[in-house]
XYZ file of C-alpha atoms in Angstrom:
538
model
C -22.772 10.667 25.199
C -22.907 6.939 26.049
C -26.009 5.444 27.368
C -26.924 2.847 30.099
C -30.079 1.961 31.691
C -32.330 0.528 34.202
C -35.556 -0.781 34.357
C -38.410 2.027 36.027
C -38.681 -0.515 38.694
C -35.278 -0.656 39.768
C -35.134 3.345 40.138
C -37.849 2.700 43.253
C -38.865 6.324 42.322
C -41.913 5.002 40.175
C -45.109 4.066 41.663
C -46.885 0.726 41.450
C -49.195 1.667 38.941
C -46.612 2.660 36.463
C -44.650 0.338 36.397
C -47.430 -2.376 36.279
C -48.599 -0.457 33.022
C -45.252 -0.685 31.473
C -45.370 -4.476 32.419
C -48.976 -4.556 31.343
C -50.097 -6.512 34.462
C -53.763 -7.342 33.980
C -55.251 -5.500 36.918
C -54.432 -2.333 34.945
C -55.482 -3.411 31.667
C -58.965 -1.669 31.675
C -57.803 1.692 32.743
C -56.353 1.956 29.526
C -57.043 1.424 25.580
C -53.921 0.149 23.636
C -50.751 -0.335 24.715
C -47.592 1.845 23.046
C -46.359 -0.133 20.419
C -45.487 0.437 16.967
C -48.271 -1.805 15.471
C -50.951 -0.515 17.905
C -50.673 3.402 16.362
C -52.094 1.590 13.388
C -55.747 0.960 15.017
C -55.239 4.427 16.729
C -54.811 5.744 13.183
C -57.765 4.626 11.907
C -59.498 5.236 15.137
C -58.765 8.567 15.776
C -59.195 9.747 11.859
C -62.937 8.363 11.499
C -63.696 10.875 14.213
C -61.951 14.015 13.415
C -63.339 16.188 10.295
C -61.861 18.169 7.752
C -63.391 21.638 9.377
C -61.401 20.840 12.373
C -58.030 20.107 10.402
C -58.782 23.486 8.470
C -59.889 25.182 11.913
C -56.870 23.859 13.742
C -54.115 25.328 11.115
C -55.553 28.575 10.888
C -55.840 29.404 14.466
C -51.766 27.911 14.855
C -51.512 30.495 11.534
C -52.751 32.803 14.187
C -50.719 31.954 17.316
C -47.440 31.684 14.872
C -47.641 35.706 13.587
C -44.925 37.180 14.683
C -42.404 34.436 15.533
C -39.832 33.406 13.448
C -40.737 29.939 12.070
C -38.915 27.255 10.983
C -39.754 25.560 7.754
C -40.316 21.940 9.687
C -43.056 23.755 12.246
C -44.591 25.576 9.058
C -44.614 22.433 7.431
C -46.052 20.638 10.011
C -48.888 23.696 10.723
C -49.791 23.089 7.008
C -50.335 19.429 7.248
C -52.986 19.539 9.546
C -55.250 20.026 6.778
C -54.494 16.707 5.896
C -56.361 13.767 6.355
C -52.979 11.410 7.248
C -51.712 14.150 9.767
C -52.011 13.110 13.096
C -50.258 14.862 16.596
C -48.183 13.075 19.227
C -49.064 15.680 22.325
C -47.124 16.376 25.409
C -48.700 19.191 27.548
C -46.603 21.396 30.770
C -46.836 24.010 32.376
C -45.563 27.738 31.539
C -42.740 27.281 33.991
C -40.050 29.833 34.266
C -37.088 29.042 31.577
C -38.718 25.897 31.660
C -38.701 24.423 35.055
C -37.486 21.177 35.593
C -35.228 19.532 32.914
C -38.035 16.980 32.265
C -39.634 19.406 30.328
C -36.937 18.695 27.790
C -37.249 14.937 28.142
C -41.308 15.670 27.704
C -40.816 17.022 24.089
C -37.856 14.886 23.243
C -40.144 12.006 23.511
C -42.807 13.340 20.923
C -40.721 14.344 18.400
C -39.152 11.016 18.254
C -41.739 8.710 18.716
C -43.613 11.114 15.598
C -40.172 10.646 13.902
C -40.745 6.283 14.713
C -43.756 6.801 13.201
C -43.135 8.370 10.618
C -40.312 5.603 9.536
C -43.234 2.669 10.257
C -46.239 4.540 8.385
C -44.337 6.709 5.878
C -47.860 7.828 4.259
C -48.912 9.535 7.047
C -47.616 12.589 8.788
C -47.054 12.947 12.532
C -46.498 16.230 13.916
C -44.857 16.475 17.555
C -47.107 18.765 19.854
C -46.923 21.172 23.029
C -49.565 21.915 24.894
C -48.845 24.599 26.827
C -50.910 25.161 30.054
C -51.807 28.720 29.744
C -55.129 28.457 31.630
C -53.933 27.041 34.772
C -53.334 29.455 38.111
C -50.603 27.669 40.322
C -48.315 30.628 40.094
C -46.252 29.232 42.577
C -45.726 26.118 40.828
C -43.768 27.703 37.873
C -42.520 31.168 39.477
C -38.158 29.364 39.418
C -35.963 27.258 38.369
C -33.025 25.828 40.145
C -29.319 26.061 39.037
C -26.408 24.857 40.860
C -28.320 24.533 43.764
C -29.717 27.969 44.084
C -33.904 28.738 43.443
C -34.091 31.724 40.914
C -37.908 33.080 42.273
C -39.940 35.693 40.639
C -41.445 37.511 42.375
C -44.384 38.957 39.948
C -46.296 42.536 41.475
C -49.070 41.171 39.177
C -52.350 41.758 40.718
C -53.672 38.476 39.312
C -50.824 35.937 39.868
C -52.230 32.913 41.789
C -56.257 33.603 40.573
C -55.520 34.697 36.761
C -54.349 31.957 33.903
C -50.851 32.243 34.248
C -50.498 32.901 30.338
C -52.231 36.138 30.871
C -49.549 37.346 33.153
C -47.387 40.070 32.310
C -43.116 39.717 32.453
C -43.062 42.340 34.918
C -39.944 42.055 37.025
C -38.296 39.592 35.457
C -35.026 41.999 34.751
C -34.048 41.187 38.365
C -34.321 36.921 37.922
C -32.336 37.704 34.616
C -29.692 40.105 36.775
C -29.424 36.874 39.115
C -29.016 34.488 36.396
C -26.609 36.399 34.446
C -24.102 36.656 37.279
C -24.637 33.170 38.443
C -23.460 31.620 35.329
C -20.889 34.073 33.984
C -18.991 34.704 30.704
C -18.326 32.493 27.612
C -20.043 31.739 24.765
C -22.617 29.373 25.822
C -23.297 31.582 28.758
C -23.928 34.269 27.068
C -26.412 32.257 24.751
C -28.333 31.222 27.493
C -28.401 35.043 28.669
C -29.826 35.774 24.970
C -32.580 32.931 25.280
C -33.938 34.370 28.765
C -33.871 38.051 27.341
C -35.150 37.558 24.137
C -38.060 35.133 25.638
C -38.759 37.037 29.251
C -37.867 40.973 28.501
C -38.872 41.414 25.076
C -42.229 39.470 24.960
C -45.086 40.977 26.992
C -46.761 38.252 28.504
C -45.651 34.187 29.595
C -48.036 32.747 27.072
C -45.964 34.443 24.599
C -42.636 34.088 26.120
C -42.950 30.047 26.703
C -43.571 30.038 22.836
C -40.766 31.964 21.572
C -38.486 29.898 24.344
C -39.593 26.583 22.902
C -39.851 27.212 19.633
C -35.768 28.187 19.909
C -35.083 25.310 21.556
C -37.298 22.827 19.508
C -38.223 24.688 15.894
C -35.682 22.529 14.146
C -37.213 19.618 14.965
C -41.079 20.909 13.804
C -42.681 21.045 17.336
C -45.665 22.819 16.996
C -46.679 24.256 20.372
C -50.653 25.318 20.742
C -52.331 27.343 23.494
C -56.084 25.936 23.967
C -56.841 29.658 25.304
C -58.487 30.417 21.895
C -62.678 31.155 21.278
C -62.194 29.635 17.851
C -61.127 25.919 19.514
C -63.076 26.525 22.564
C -65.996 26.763 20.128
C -65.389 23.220 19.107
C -65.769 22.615 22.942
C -69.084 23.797 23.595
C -71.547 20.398 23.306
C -68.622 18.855 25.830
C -68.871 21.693 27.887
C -72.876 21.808 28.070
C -72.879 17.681 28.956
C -70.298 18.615 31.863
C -72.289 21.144 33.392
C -75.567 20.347 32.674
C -74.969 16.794 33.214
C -71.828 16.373 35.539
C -71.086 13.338 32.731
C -67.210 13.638 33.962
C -67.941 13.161 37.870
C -70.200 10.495 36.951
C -67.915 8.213 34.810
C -64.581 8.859 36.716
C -65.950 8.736 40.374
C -66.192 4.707 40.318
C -63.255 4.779 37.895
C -61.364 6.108 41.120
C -62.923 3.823 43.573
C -62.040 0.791 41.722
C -58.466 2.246 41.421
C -58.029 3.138 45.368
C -59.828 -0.295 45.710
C -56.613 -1.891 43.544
C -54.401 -0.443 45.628
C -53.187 1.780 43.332
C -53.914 5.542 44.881
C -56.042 8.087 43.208
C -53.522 10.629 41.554
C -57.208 13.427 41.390
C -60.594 13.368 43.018
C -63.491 14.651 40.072
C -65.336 17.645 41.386
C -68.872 17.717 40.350
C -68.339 20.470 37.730
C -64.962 20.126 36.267
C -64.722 23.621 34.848
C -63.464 27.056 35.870
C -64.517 30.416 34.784
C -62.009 32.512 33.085
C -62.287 35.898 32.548
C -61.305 39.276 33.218
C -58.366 38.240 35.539
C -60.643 35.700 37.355
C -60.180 31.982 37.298
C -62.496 30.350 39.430
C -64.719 26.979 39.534
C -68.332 26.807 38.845
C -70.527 25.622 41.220
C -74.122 24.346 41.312
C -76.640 25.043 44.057
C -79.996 24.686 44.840
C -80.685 24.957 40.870
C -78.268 27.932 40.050
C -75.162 27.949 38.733
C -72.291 30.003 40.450
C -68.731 31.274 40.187
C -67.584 30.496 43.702
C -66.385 33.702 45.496
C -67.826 36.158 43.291
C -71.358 37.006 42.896
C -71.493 35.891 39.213
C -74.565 33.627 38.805
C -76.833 32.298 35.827
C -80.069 29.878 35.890
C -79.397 27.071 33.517
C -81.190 29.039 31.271
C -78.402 31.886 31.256
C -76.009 29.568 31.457
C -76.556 27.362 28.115
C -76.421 31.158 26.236
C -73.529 31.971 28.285
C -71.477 29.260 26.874
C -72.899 29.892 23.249
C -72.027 33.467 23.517
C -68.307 32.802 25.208
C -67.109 29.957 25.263
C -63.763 30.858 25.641
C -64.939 31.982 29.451
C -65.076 28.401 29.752
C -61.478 26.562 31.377
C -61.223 23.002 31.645
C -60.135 21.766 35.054
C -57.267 18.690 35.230
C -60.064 16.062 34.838
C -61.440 17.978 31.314
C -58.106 19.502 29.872
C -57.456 16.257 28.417
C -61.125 15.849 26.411
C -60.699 18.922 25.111
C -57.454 18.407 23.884
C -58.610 15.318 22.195
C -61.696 17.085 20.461
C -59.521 19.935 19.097
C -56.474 17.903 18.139
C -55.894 14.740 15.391
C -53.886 13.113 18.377
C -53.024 9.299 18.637
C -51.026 9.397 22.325
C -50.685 11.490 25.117
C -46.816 11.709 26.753
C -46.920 12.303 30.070
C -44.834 11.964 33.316
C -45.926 9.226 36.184
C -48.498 11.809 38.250
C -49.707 12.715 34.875
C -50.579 9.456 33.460
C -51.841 8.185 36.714
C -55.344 10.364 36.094
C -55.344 9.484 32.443
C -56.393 6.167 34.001
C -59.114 7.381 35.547
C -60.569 9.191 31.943
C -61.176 6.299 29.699
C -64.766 5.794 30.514
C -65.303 9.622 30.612
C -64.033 9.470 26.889
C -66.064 6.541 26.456
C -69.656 7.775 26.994
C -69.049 11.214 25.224
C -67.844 9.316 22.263
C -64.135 10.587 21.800
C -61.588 8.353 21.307
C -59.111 7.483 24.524
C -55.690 8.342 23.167
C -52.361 6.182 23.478
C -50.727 6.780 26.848
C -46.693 6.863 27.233
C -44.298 7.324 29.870
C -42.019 10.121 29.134
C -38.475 9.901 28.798
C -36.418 10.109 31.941
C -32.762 10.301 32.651
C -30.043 11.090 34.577
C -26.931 13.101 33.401
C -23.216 12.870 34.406
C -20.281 13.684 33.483
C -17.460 11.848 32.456
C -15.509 13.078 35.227
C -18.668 12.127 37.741
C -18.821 8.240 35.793
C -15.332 7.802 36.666
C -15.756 8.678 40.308
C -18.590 6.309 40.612
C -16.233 3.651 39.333
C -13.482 4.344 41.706
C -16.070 3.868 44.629
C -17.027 0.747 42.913
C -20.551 2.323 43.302
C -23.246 0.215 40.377
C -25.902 2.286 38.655
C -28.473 0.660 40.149
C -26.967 1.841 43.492
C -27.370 5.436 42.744
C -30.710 5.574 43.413
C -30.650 3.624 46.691
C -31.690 6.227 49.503
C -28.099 7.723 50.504
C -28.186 6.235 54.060
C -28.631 2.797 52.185
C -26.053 3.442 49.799
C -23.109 4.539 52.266
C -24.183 1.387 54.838
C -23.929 -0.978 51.930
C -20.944 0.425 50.744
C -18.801 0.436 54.196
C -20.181 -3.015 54.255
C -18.403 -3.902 51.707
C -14.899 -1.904 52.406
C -14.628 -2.695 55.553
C -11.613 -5.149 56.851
C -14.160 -6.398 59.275
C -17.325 -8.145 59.022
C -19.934 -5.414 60.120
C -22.760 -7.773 59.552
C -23.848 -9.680 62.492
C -26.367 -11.669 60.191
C -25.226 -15.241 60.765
C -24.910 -14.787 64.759
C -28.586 -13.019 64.707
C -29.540 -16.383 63.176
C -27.365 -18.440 65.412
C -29.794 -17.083 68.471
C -32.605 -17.924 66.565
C -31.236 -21.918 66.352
C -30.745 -21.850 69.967
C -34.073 -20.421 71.072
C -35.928 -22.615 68.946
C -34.434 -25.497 71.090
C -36.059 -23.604 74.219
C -39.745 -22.729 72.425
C -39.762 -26.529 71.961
C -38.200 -27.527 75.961
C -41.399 -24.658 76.976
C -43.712 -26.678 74.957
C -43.319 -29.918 76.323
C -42.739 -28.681 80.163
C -44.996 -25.336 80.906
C -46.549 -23.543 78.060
C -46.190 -20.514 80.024
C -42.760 -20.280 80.118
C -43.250 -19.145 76.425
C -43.904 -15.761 76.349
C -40.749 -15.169 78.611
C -38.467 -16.971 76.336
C -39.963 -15.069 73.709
C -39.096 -11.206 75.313
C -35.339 -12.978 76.181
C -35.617 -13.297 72.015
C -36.609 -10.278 71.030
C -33.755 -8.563 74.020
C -30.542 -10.488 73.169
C -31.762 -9.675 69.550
C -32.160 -6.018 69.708
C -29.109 -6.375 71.671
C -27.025 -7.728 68.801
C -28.570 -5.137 66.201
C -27.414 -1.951 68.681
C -23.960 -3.974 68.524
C -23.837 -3.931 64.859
C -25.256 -0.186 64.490
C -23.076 0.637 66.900
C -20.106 -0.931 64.707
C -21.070 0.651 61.748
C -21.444 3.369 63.025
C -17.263 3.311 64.008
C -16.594 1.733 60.723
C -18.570 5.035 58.685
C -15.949 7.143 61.467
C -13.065 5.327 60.130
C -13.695 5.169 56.359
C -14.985 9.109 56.776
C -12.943 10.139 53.603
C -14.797 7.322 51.284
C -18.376 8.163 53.132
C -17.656 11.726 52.119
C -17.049 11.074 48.494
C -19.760 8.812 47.926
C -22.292 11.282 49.356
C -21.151 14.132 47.712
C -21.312 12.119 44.471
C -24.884 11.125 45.133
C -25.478 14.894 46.064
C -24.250 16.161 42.997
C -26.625 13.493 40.670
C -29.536 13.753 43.013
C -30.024 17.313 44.215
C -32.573 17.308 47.238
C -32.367 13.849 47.378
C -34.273 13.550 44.577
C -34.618 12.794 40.638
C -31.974 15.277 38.711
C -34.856 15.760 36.030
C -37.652 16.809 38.871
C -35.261 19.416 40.428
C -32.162 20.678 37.964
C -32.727 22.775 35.528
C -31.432 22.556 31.561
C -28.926 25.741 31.494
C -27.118 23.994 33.891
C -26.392 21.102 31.900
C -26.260 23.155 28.884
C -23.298 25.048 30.295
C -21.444 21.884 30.347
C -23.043 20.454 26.793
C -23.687 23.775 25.106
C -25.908 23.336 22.049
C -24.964 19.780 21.449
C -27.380 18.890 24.069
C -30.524 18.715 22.511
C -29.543 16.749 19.582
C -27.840 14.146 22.324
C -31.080 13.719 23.872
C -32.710 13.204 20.656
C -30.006 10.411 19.194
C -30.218 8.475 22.967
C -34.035 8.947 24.285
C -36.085 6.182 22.607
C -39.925 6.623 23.773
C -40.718 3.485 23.377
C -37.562 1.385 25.233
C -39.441 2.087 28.544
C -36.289 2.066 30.181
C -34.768 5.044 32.908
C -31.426 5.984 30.940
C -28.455 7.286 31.950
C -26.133 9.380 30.005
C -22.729 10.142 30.559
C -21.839 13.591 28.929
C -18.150 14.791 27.987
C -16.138 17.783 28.122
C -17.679 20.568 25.874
């Protein structure tokens, strides 16, 4: 699988504030702590381990003891369970959602990118143990977010009966009717050996496990046991427990609203965007099929929608009592995975890291230590036989991404017999209306604004010419216009990223199981650079 890349820049698909990260531009430097480098995970070591006790280490593995019965475990993820007990353990976290067969192929590039940069880290600090981490987002509700997956340009839905799906955590929600998405997929991708592995992964994870909590774990842990990726869902009373004085300050206190409101401002104010506006209560109720925020009015505390209520009073024994009724929204989920986990760095896509940036003065006043932040890995896959018909067009990398309609002008540009760009005569006009601003100026200074709408005509004029030309040139070179957009169509489905849109059985059906270990051998996490692979013939 050879490798190329570009720079996250020259993709355009990366906002400004990533990419001035990854160049560490100054105007972002406070919206972070360190910087992902090897030498930096040193501080974050010693950081990170002054603050985390042995009762949490001990807590931590048995509770993964706990979410582990059952599964077939590899001894790497066993391993790695057990040395949380240690004091020179520490996780390298990537968090997703509980999408179905795992969404988007980024979710592959998510957790290639933590189990190498634990494996760099491991090679730099050899006396310390890193353990590569999923988070899996059981408690979230956007059913519709993770209900398909696309392959070969189809959308596999399911369509759950489940009373609860959109207002229950989707972990909680039962497999039901996922025999007809794995009837679909079954005939969409046929016989053969590979095929029929991929048919065995669905079954095994969807059918024969009774909720998606529990199927997301087997699925990854298949894909990902070998390389000791321990995968966690924060849905537990034992870690929630750990939660509680963090919980109290948010609701009691609205500490998160409070340090990441001017955060956001000053952000916005930068120019930057704000990826998440802080609610004044970051926290949803979970419970009994019900996830819903908590609201505060007029000195009572509320579940809005229902008529569940408690004075502050309640409330504070509410939370001692259950805790685990307790859900961190997007602005606390990360705390709380700090508090319960030995972590050094968060990997994240672009969206995601954009409202780390607002957290780091959250962390800062309740006293938890602001993690590493890295981009994830991203890439885009083609074959061989797809590399070669990019060279034939003459068609650069970089190119690629251009949006298609600037791709296939530049290219019949550059084909065509004739010149289709009328450049040097627009400038040519410009020379000889300059001569008449300056005849205006010295004879009636009114006679300006006429010469200037003659300008602007003659050179509209001369850019409906050259559209026009193009336009007959595009006709004429139809058979090269075709190929070069159905190239671009096949690398960038929807017009978009292959990574945000494809899904990994269909580049496992070309790879088979020789993909994974590819992406582990050519992703580095910390080469900040947008790779792309070309894959052979199985």
């Amino acid at each position: 699988m050879p490798a190329d890349c570009l720079s996250y820049k020259e993709t355009n698909y990366y906002s400004r504030l990533i990419t001035d990260y990854l160049e560490q531009k100054d105007d972002i430097k406070e919206f972070y702590h360190r910087f992902p480098t090897i030498e930096n995970f040193g501080e974050q070591m010693k950081e990170k381990g002054a603050s985390f006790s042995a009762e949490k280490r001990k807590l931590l593995e048995e509770v993964l003891q706990e979410q582990y019965k059952g599964l077939e475990v590899s001894p790497a993820v066993l391993g790695n369970i057990k040395a949380f007990k240690e004091e020179n353990t520490f996780s390298i976290t990537t968090g997703h959602q509980l999408n179905l067969f795992t969404g988007p192929l980024y979710f592959l590039y998510k957790i290639v990118s933590a189990i190498n940069l634990a494996s760099a880290l491991k090679k730099e600090y050899p006396r310390h143990h890193f353990v590569p981490v999923y988070w899996m987002a059981t408690e979230d509700h956007d059913f519709e977010e993770i209900n398909f997956f696309n392959l070969n340009g189809k959308k596999f839905k399911w369509n759950s009966s489940h009373a609860g799906a959109g207002k229950d955590a989707v972990g909680n929600l039962g497999t039901t009717g996922l025999e007809e998405v794995y009837e679909l997929f079954s005939a969409e991708i046929g016989g053969g050996k590979t095929a029929q592995k991929l048919k065995e992964l669905f079954s095994k994870a969807y059918l024969q496990h009774s909720n998606l909590t529990e199927a997301t774990r087997y699925l990854a842990n298949e894909l990902f046991g070998e390389y000791g990726l321990v995968i966690i869902d924060g849905d537990h009373k034992k870690l929630k427990t750990q939660f509680i004085p963090y919980l109290e300050q948010e609701l009691f206190e609205q500490v998160s609203h409070k340090a990441t409101e001017p955060v956001a401002k000053k952000l916005s104010e930068l120019g930057y965007g704000v990826q998440v506006n802080p609610r004044e209560i970051n926290l949803f109720y979970l419970h009994a099929g019900l996830r819903e925020r908590i609201i505060q009015q007029e000195g009572r505390y509320f579940v809005n929608e229902t008529q569940i209520s408690w004075s502050k009073e309640e409330l504070r024994e509410h939370v001692q009592e259950h805790p685990e009724r307790f859900s961190p929204n997007v602005m606390t989920r990360p705390l709380y995975e700090e508090v319960i986990l030995p972590n050094l760095c968060y990997i994240g896509g672009g969206g995601e890291l954009a409202y780390w940036f607002e957290l780091k003065e959250y962390f800062e006043r309740v006293k938890v230590p602001f993690p590493i932040l890295l981009l994830r890995n991203s890439a885009l896959i083609e074959t061989a036989k797809q590399n070669e018909k990019r060279r034939k067009l003459d068609i650069s990398q970089a190119e690629l991404f251009l949006k298609q309609h600037e791709l296939i002008n530049r290219k019949v540009r550059k084909i065509s017999n004739i010149d289709v760009d009328f450049s040097p005569q627009k400038e040519h006009l410009v020379q000889q209306f300059r001569g008449m601003y300056e005849l205006a100026e010295k004879t009636d200074k009114s006679f300006l604004n006429a010469v200037k709408a003659q300008e602007v005509k003659q050179l509209k004029g001369l850019e409906n010419l050259e559209k026009r030309l193009l336009k007959a040139q595009k006709r004429k070179l139809s058979d090269e216009v075709t190929r070069i957009t159905l190239l671009q169509n096949e690398l960038f489905p929807n017009k978009g990223l292959q990574e945000r849109q494809t899904n990994f059985s269909e580049v496992y059906l070309q790879y088979g199981e020789d993909l994974i270990p590819q992406l582990i051998e050519h992703l580095n996490p910390l080469d900040f650079q947008f790779k792309i692979l070309t894959l052979g013939e199985k």
